[in-house]
């Protein structure tokens, strides 16, 4: 599986480095080169691209402003000489941030990460399993290229990590590429309660609630969000 790559950078030397590194990575395929972000608009309107190597500080339009204008974004790896844009870049869900000058091993690591994300995008979506109202209902979780069945009774809580979710069962978890909101729609609301923007909790594992903290029976403590304090009335006592 190859990644069709577009280089967007106003520095010819940067193009040379990326092209030289790409020669030693068989799954990277050059789709095109642009020296301004404004040129990339026209290119993307006529060519399909899987991955963009994107500089930030360019004339007329910065790389990040260009990225914000894209409705359907390819995977993006930032290549910049300035580290102060890293946080803003990751908020735009870029795959990696390469600080110039970068070595081949660092470039290869970013490329492998992009290939993994590309493969995840190409996997067919799993059908949603409707929640049922009995204790032995199974939650189907796609994790590490496997489809895992987990009884709802074993699920302590779910923790959001951006576009990923950790599904915790006692002291271990499965990581799956889904949003917490998609789980909230699927799980039975009388058992699984949203207690925070990043957490859904199985109410049967609650030990006690103190202030803004919920302590579970396994000793784990979870935050109770300010906008979710109304859920306290759902617990007995």
XYZ file of C-alpha atoms in Angstrom, residues 125-132 134 136-143 146-152 155 158 165 167 174-178 182-183 186-187:
37
model
C -16.204 0.528 9.349
C -17.559 -2.036 11.747
C -21.317 -2.222 12.135
C -22.575 -0.695 15.345
C -23.805 -3.296 17.778
C -27.106 -2.203 19.350
C -27.108 -2.125 23.117
C -29.306 -4.738 24.774
C -29.210 -7.785 29.821
C -24.309 -10.662 29.172
C -24.401 -8.117 26.343
C -21.075 -7.908 24.533
C -19.233 -4.774 23.480
C -17.348 -5.264 20.207
C -14.038 -3.394 20.160
C -11.649 -3.129 17.213
C -8.170 -2.969 18.732
C -8.454 -7.593 16.094
C -12.153 -7.581 16.909
C -12.435 -8.180 20.642
C -15.636 -9.120 22.476
C -15.921 -7.711 25.984
C -18.946 -8.267 28.260
C -20.471 -4.965 29.322
C -16.230 -2.574 31.489
C -14.159 4.534 28.978
C -10.868 5.638 23.353
C -11.951 0.850 27.226
C -8.127 -1.841 24.952
C -7.347 1.127 22.684
C -9.710 1.657 19.765
C -10.060 4.361 17.104
C -13.507 5.692 17.942
C -20.112 7.026 19.479
C -19.839 4.782 22.540
C -24.387 2.691 21.823
C -24.114 1.931 25.545
